[in-house]
Coordinates of N, CA and C and ligand atoms in Angstrom, one line a residue:
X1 N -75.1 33.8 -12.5 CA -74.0 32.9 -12.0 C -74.5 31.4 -12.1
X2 N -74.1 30.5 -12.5 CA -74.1 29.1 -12.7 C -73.7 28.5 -11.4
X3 N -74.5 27.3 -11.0 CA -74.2 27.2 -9.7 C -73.2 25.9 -10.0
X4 N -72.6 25.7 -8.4 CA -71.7 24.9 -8.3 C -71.5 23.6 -8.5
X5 N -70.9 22.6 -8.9 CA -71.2 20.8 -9.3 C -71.2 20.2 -7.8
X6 N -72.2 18.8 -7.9 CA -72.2 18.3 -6.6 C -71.8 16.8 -7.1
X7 N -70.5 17.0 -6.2 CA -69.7 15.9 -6.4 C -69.2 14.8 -5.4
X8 N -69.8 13.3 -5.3 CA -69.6 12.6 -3.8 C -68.7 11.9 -4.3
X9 N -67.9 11.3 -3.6 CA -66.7 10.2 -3.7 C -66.9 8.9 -2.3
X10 N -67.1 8.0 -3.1 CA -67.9 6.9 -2.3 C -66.7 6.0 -2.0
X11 N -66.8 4.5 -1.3 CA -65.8 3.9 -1.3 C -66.3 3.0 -0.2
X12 N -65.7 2.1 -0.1 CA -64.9 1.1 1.5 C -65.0 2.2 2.3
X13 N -64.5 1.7 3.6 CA -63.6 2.4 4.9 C -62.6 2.0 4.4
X14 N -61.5 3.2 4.9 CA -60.4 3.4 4.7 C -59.8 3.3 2.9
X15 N -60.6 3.6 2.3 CA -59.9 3.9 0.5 C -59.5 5.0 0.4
X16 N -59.4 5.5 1.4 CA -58.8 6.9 1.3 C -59.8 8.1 0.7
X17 N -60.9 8.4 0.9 CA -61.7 9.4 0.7 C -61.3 10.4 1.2
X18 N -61.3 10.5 2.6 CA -60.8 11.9 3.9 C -59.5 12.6 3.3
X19 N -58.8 11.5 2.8 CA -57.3 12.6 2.2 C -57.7 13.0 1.1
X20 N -58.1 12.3 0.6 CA -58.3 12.7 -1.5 C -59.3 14.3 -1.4
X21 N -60.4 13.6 -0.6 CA -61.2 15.2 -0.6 C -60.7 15.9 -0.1
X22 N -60.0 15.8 1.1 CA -59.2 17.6 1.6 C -58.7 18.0 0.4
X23 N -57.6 17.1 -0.3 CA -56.3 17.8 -1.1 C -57.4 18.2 -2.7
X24 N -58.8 17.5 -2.5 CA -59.6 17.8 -4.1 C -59.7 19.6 -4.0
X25 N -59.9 19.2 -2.5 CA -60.6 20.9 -2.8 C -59.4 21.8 -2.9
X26 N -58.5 21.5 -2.3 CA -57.6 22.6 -2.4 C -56.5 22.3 -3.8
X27 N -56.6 21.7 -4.3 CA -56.6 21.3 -5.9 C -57.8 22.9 -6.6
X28 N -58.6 22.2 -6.3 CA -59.7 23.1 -7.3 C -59.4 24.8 -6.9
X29 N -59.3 25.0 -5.7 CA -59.0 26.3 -5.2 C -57.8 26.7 -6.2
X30 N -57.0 25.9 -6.1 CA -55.9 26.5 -6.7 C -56.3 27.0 -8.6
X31 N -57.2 26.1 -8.8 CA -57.5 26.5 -10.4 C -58.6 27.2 -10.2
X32 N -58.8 27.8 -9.4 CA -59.8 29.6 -9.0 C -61.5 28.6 -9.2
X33 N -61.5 27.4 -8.9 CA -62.9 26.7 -8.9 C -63.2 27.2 -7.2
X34 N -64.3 27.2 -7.0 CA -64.7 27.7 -5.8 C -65.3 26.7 -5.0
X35 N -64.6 26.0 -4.2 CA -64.9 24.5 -3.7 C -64.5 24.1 -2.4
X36 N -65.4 23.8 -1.6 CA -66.1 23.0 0.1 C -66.2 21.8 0.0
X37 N -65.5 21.0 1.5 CA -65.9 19.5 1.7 C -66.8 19.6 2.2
X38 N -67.6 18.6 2.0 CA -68.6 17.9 3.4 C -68.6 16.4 3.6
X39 N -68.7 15.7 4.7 CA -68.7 14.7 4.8 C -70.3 14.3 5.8
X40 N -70.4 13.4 5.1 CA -71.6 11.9 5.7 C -71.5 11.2 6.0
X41 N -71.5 10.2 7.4 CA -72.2 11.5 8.7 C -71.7 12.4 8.8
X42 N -72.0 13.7 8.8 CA -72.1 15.1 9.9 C -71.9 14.7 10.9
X43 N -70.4 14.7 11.7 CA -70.2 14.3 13.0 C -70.9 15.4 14.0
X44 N -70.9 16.9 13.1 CA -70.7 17.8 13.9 C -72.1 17.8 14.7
X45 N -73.0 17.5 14.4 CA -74.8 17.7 14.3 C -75.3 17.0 15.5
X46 N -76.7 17.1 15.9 CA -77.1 16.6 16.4 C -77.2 15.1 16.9
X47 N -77.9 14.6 15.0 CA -77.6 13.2 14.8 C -76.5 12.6 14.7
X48 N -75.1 13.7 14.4 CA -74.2 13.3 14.4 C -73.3 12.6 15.0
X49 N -73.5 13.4 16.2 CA -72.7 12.5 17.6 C -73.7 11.5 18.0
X50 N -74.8 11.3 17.7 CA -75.9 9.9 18.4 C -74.8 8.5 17.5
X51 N -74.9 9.1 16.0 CA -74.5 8.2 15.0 C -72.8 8.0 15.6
X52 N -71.9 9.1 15.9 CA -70.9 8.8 16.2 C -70.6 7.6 17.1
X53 N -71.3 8.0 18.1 CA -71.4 7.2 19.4 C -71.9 5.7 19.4
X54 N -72.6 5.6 17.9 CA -73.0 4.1 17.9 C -72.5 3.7 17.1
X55 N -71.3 4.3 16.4 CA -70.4 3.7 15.4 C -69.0 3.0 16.4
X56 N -68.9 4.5 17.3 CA -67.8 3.8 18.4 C -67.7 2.5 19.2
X57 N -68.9 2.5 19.7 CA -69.5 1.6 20.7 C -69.9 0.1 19.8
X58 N -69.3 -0.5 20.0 CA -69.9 -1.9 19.2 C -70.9 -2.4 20.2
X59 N -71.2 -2.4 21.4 CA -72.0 -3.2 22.4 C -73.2 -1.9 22.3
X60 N -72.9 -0.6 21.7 CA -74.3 0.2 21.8 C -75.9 -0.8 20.9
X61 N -76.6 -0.9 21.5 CA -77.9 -1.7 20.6 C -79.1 -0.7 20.3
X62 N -79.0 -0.4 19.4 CA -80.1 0.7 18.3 C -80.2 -0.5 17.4
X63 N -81.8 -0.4 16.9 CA -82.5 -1.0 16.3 C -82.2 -0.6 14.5
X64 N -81.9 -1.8 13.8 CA -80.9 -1.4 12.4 C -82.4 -0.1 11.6
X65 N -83.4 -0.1 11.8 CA -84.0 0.6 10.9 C -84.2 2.0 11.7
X66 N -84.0 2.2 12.8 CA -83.8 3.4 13.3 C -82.0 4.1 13.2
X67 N -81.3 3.3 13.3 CA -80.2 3.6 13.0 C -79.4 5.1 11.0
X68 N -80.4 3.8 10.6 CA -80.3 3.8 8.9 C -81.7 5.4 9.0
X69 N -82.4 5.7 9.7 CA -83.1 6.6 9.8 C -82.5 8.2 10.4
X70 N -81.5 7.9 11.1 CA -80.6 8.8 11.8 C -79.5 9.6 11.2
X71 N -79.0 8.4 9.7 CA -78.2 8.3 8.8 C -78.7 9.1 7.7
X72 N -79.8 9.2 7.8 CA -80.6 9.9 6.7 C -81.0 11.1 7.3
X73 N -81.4 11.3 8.5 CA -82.1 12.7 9.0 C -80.4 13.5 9.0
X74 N -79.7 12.5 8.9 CA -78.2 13.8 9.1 C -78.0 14.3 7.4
X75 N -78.4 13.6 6.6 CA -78.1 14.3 5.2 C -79.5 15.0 4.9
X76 N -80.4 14.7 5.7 CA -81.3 16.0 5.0 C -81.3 17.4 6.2
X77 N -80.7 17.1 7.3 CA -81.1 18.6 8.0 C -79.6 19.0 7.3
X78 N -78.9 19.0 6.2 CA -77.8 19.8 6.0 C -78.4 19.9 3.9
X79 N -79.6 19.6 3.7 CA -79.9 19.9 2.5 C -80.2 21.5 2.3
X80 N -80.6 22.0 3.1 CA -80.6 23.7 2.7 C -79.0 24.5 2.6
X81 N -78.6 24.1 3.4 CA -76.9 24.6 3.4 C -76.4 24.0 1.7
X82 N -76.5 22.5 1.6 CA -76.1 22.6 0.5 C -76.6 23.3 -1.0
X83 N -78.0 23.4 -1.2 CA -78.4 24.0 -1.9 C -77.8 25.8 -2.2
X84 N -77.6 26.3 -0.7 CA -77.1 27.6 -0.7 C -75.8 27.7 -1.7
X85 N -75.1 27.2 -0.7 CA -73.6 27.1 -1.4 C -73.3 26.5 -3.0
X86 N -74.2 25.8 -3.2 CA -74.1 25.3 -4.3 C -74.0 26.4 -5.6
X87 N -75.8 27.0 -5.4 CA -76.7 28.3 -5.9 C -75.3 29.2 -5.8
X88 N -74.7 29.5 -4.7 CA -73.8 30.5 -4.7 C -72.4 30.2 -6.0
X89 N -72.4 29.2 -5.9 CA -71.1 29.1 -7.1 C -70.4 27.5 -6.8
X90 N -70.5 27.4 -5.3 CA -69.4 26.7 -5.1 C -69.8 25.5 -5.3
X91 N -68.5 24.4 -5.6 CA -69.0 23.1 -5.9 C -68.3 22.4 -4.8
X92 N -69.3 21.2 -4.4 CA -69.3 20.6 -3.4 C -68.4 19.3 -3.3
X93 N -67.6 19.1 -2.9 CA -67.1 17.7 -2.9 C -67.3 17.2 -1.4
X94 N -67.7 15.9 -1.4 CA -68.8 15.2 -0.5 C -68.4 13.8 -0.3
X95 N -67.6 13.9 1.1 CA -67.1 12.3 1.5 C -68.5 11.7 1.9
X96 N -69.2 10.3 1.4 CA -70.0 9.4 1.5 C -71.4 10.4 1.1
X97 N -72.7 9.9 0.5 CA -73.9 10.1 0.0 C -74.5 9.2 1.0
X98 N -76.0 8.9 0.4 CA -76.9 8.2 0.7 C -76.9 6.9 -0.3
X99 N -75.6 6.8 -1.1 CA -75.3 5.6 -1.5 C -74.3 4.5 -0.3
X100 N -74.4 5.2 0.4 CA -73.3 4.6 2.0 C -74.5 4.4 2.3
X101 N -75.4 4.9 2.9 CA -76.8 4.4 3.6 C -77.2 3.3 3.1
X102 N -77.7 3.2 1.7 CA -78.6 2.0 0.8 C -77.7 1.1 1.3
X103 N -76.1 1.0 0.9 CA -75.4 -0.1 1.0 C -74.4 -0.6 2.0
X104 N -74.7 0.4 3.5 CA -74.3 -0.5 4.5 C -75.7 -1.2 4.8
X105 N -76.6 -0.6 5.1 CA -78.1 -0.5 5.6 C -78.4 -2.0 5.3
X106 N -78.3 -2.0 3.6 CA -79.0 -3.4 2.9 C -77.1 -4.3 3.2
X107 N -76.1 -4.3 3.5 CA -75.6 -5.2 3.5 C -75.4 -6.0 4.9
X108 N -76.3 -5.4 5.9 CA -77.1 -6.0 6.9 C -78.1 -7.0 6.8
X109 N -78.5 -6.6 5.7 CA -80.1 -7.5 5.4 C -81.3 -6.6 5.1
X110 N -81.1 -5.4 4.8 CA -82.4 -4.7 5.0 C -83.1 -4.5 3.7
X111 N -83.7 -4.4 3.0 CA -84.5 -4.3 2.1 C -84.1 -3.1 1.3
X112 N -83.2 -2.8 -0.2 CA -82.8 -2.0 -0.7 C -84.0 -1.0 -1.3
X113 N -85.7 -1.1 -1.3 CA -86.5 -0.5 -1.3 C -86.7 0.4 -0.2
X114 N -86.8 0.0 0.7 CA -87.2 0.5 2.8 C -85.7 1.3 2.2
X115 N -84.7 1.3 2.2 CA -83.8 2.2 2.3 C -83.7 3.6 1.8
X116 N -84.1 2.7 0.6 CA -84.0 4.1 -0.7 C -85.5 5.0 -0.3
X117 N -86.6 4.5 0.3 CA -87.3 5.3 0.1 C -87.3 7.0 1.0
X118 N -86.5 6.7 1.9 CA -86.5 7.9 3.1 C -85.6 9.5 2.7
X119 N -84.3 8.7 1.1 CA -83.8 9.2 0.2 C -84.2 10.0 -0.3
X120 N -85.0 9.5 -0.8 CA -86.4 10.2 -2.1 C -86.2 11.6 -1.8
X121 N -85.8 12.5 -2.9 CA -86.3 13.9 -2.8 C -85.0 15.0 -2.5
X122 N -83.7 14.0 -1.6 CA -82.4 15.0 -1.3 C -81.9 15.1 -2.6
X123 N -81.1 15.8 -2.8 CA -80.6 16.6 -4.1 C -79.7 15.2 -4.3
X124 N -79.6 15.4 -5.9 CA -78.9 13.9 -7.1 C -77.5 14.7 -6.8
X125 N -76.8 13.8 -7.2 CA -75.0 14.7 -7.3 C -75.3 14.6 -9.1
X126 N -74.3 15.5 -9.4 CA -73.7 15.5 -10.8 C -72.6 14.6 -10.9
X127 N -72.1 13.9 -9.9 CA -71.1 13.0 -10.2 C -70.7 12.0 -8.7
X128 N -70.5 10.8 -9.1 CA -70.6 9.8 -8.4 C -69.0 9.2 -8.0
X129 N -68.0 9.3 -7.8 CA -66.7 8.7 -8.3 C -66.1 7.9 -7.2
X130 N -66.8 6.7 -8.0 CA -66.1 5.7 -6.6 C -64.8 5.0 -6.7
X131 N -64.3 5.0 -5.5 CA -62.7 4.4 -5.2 C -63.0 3.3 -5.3
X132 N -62.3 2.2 -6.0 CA -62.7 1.1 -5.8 C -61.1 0.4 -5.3
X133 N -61.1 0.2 -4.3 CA -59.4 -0.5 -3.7 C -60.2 -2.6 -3.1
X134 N -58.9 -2.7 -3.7 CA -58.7 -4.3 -3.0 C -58.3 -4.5 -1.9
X135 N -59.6 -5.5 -1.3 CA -59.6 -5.9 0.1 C -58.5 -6.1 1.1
X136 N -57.6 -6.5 0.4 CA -56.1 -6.6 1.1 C -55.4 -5.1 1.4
X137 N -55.4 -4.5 0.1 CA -55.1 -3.0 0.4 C -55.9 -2.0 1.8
X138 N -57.1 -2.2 1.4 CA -57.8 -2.1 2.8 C -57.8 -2.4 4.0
X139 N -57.5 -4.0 4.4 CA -57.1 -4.3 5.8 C -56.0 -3.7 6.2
X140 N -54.7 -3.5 5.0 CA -53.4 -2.9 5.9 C -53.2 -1.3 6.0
X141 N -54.5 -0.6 5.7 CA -54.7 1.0 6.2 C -54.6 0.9 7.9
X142 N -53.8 1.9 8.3 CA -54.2 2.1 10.1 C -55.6 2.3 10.2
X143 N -55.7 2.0 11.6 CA -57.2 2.0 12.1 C -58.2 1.1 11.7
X144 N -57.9 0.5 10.6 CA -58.9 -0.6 10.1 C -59.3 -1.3 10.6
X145 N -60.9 -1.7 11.6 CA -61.2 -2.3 12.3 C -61.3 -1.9 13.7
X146 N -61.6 -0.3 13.8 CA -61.8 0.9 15.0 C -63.5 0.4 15.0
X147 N -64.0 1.2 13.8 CA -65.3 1.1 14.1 C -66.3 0.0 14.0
X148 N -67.7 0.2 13.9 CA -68.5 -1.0 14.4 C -68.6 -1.7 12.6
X149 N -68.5 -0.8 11.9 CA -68.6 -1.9 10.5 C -67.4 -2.0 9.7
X150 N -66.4 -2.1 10.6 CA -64.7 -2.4 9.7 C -64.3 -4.0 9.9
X151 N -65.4 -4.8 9.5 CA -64.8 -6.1 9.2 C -64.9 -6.6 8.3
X152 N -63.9 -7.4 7.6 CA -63.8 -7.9 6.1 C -65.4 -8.3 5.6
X153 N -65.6 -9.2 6.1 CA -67.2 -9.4 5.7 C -68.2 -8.3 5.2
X154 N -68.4 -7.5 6.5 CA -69.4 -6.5 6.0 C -68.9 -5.3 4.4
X155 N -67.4 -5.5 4.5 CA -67.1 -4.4 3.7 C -67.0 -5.1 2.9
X156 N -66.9 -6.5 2.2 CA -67.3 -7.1 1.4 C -68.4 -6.8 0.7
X157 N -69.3 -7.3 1.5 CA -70.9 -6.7 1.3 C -70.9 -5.5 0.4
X158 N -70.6 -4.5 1.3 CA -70.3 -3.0 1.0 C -70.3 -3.2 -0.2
X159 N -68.6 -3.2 -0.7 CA -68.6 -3.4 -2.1 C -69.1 -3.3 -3.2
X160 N -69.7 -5.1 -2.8 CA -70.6 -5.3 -3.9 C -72.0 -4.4 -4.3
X161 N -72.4 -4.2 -3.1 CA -73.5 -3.2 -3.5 C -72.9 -1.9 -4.3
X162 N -71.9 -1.5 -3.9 CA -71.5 -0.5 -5.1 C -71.2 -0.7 -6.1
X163 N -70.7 -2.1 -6.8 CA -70.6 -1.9 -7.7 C -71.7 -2.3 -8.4
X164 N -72.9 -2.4 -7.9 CA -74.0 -2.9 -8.4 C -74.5 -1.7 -8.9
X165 N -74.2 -0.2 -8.2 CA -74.5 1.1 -8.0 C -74.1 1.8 -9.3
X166 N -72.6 0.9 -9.7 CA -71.9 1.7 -10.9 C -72.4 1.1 -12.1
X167 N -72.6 0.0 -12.2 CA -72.7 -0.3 -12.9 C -74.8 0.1 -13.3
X168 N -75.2 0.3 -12.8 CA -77.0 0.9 -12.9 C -77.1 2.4 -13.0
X169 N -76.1 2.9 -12.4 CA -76.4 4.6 -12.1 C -75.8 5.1 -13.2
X170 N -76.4 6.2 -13.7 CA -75.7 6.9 -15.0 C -75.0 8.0 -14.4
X171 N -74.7 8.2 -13.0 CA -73.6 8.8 -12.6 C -72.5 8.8 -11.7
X172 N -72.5 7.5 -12.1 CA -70.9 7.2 -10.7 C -70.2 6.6 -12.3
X173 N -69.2 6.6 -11.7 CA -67.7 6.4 -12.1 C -66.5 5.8 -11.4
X174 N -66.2 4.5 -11.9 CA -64.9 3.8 -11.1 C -63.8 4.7 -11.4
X175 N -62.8 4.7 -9.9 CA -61.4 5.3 -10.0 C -61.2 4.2 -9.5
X176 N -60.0 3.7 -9.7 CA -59.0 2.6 -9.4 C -57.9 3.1 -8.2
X177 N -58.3 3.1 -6.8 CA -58.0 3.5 -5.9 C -56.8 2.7 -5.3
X178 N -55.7 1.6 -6.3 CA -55.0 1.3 -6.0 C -54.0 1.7 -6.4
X179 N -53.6 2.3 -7.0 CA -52.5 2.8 -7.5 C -52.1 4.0 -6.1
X180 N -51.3 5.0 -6.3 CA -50.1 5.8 -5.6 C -51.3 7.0 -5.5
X181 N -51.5 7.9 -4.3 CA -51.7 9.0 -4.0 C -52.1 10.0 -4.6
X182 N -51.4 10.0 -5.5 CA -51.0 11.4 -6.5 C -52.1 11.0 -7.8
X183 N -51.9 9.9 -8.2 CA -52.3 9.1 -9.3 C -53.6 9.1 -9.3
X184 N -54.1 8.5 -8.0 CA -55.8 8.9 -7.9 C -56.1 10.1 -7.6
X185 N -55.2 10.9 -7.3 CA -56.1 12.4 -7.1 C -55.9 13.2 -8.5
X186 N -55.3 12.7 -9.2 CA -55.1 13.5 -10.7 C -56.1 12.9 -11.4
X187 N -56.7 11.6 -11.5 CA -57.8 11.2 -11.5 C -59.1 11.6 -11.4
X188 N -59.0 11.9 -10.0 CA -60.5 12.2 -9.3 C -60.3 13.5 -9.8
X189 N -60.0 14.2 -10.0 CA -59.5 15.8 -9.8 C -60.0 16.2 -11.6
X190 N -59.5 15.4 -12.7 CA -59.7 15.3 -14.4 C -61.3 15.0 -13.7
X191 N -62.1 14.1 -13.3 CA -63.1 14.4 -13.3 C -63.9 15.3 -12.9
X192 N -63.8 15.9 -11.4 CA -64.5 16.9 -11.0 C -64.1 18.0 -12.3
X193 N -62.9 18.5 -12.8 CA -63.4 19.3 -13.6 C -63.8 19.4 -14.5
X194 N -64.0 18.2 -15.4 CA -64.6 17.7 -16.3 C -66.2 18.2 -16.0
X195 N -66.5 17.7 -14.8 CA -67.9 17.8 -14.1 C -68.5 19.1 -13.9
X196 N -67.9 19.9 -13.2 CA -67.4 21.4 -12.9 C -68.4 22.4 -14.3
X197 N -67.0 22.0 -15.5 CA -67.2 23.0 -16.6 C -69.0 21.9 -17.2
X198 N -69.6 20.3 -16.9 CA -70.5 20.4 -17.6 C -71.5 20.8 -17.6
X199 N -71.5 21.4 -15.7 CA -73.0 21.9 -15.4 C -72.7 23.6 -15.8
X200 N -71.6 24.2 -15.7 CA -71.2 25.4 -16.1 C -71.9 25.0 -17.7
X201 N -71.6 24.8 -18.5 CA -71.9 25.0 -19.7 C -73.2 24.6 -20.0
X202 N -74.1 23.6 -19.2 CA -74.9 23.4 -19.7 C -76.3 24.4 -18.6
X203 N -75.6 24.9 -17.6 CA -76.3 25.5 -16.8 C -77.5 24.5 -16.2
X204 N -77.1 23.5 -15.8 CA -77.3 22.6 -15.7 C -78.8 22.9 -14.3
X205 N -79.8 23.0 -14.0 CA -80.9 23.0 -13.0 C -80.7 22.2 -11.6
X206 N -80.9 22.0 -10.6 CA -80.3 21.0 -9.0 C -81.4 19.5 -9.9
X207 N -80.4 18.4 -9.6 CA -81.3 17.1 -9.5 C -81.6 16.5 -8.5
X208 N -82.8 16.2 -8.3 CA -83.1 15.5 -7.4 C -83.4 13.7 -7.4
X209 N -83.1 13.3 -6.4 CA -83.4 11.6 -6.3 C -84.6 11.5 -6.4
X210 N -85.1 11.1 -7.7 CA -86.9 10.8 -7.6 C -86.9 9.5 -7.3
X211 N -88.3 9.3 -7.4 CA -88.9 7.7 -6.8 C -87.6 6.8 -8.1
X212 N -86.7 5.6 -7.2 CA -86.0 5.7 -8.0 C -86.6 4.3 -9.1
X213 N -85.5 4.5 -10.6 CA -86.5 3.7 -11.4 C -85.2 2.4 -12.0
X214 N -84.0 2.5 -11.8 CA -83.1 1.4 -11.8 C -83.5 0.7 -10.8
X215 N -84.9 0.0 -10.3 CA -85.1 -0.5 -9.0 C -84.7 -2.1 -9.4
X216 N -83.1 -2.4 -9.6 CA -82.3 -3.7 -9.6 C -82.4 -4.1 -8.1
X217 N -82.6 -5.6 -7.6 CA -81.8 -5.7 -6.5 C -80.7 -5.6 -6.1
X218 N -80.0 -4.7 -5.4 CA -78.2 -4.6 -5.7 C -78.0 -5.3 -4.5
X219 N -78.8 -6.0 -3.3 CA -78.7 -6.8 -2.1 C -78.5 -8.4 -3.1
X220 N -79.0 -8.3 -4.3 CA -78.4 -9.9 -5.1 C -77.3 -10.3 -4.6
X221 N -77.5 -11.2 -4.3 CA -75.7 -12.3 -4.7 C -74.8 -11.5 -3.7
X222 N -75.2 -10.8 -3.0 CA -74.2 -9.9 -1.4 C -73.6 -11.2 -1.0
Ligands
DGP1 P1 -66.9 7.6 7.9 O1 -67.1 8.8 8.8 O2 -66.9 8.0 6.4 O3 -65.7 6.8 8.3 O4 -68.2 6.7 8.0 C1 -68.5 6.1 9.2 C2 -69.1 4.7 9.1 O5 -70.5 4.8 8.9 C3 -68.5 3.9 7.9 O6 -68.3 2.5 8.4 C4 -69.6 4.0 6.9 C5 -70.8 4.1 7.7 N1 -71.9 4.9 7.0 C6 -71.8 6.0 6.4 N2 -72.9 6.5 6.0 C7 -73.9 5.6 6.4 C8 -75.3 5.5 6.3 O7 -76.0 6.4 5.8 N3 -75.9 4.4 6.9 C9 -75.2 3.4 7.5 N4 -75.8 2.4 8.0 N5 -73.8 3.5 7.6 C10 -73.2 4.5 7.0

């Protein structure tokens, strides 16, 4: 059996990830692909609700490199489950990676080395596909500016570091997350299975994030 494609969809707050991935997977279901969400943070987890709780709370004070450490121990105590599922067939589609870590972490100030290194070693996706929506589009989503990093500034920041991401990484891919609903998910959806049948065919082995070697500053010009 060929195992499953690991597929993240990155973005802003509020570009709409949460809807796109429910409706990806049950897209793929429907074309007999065997396919699970997960999302990062893991609210459900241990670290989960610590992280939840400090996203709620703006007056909570955790120190930024313990925080960005917490962020990370939530995607690796869920690295064996993924590997399972994976091995078993299914392909993964995955609101936020450890490319949300590098680039809230460093659009703080923090050192885009010190970030990436804690990385080192969790499983590589087969595919990267980031929403890229305009900042205007963004403020007038509901809820915008609930949590502790929904303000134009920081997600500015944000941004930029992703596109610094797309443009260096040989596996993310811009979707144009401004257009209609339907439009981006027929989008994201031509890619996952594009992605899907490449590791099927090429029986592709799990990647991992090695020591990494595009070491660009993507905190430039933030
Ligand atoms: P979400 O549940 O996708 O809305 O993410 C919650 C918030 O946490 C969002 O503002 C993005 C941010 N975030 C996600 N992953 C990480 C991470 O690994 N590190 C940091 N510092 N922030 C993250």
């Amino acid at each position: 059996m060929t195992r499953g494609a690991f597929i993240v969809v990155e973005g802003v707050d509020r570009c709409g990830k949460t809807s796109q991935t429910m409706k990806l997977v049950e897209s793929l279901q429907q074309k007999n692909i065997k396919a699970e969400r997960m999302a990062f943070p893991d609210r459900t987890t241990w670290t989960g609700q610590v992280i939840s709780n400090y996203l709620a709370d703006k007056n909570c004070k955790l120190n930024d490199q313990a925080i960005h450490l917490l962020f990370t121990a939530n995607r690796w105590e869920n690295v064996e489950k993924m590997k399972e599922k994976l091995s078993s067939g299914i392909t993964l589609v995955v609101d936020r990676y450890f490319y949300s870590g590098v680039a809230f972490s460093a659009a703080k100030g923090m050192s885009i080395d010190w970030c990436l290194q804690p990385e080192i070693g969790l499983l590589k996706p087969d595919k990267v596909l980031f929403l890229r929506i305009k900042s205007d589009t963004q403020k007038s989503r509901p809820g915008f500016g609930e949590e502790r990093y929904e303000t134009s500034v920081m997600q500015q920041k944000v941004n930029k570091i992703y596109d610094k991401f797309s443009q260096s990484e040989d596996n993310w891919k811009i979707i144009d997350a401004n257009s209609s609903f339907d439009e981006v998910h027929e989008d994201l959806l031509n890619n996952i299975v594009e992605s899907v049948q490449n590791v099927a065919n090429s029986n592709a082995p799990f990647k991992y994030l090695l020591n990494h070697c595009n070491k660009e500053d993507y905190t430039k010009n933030v």
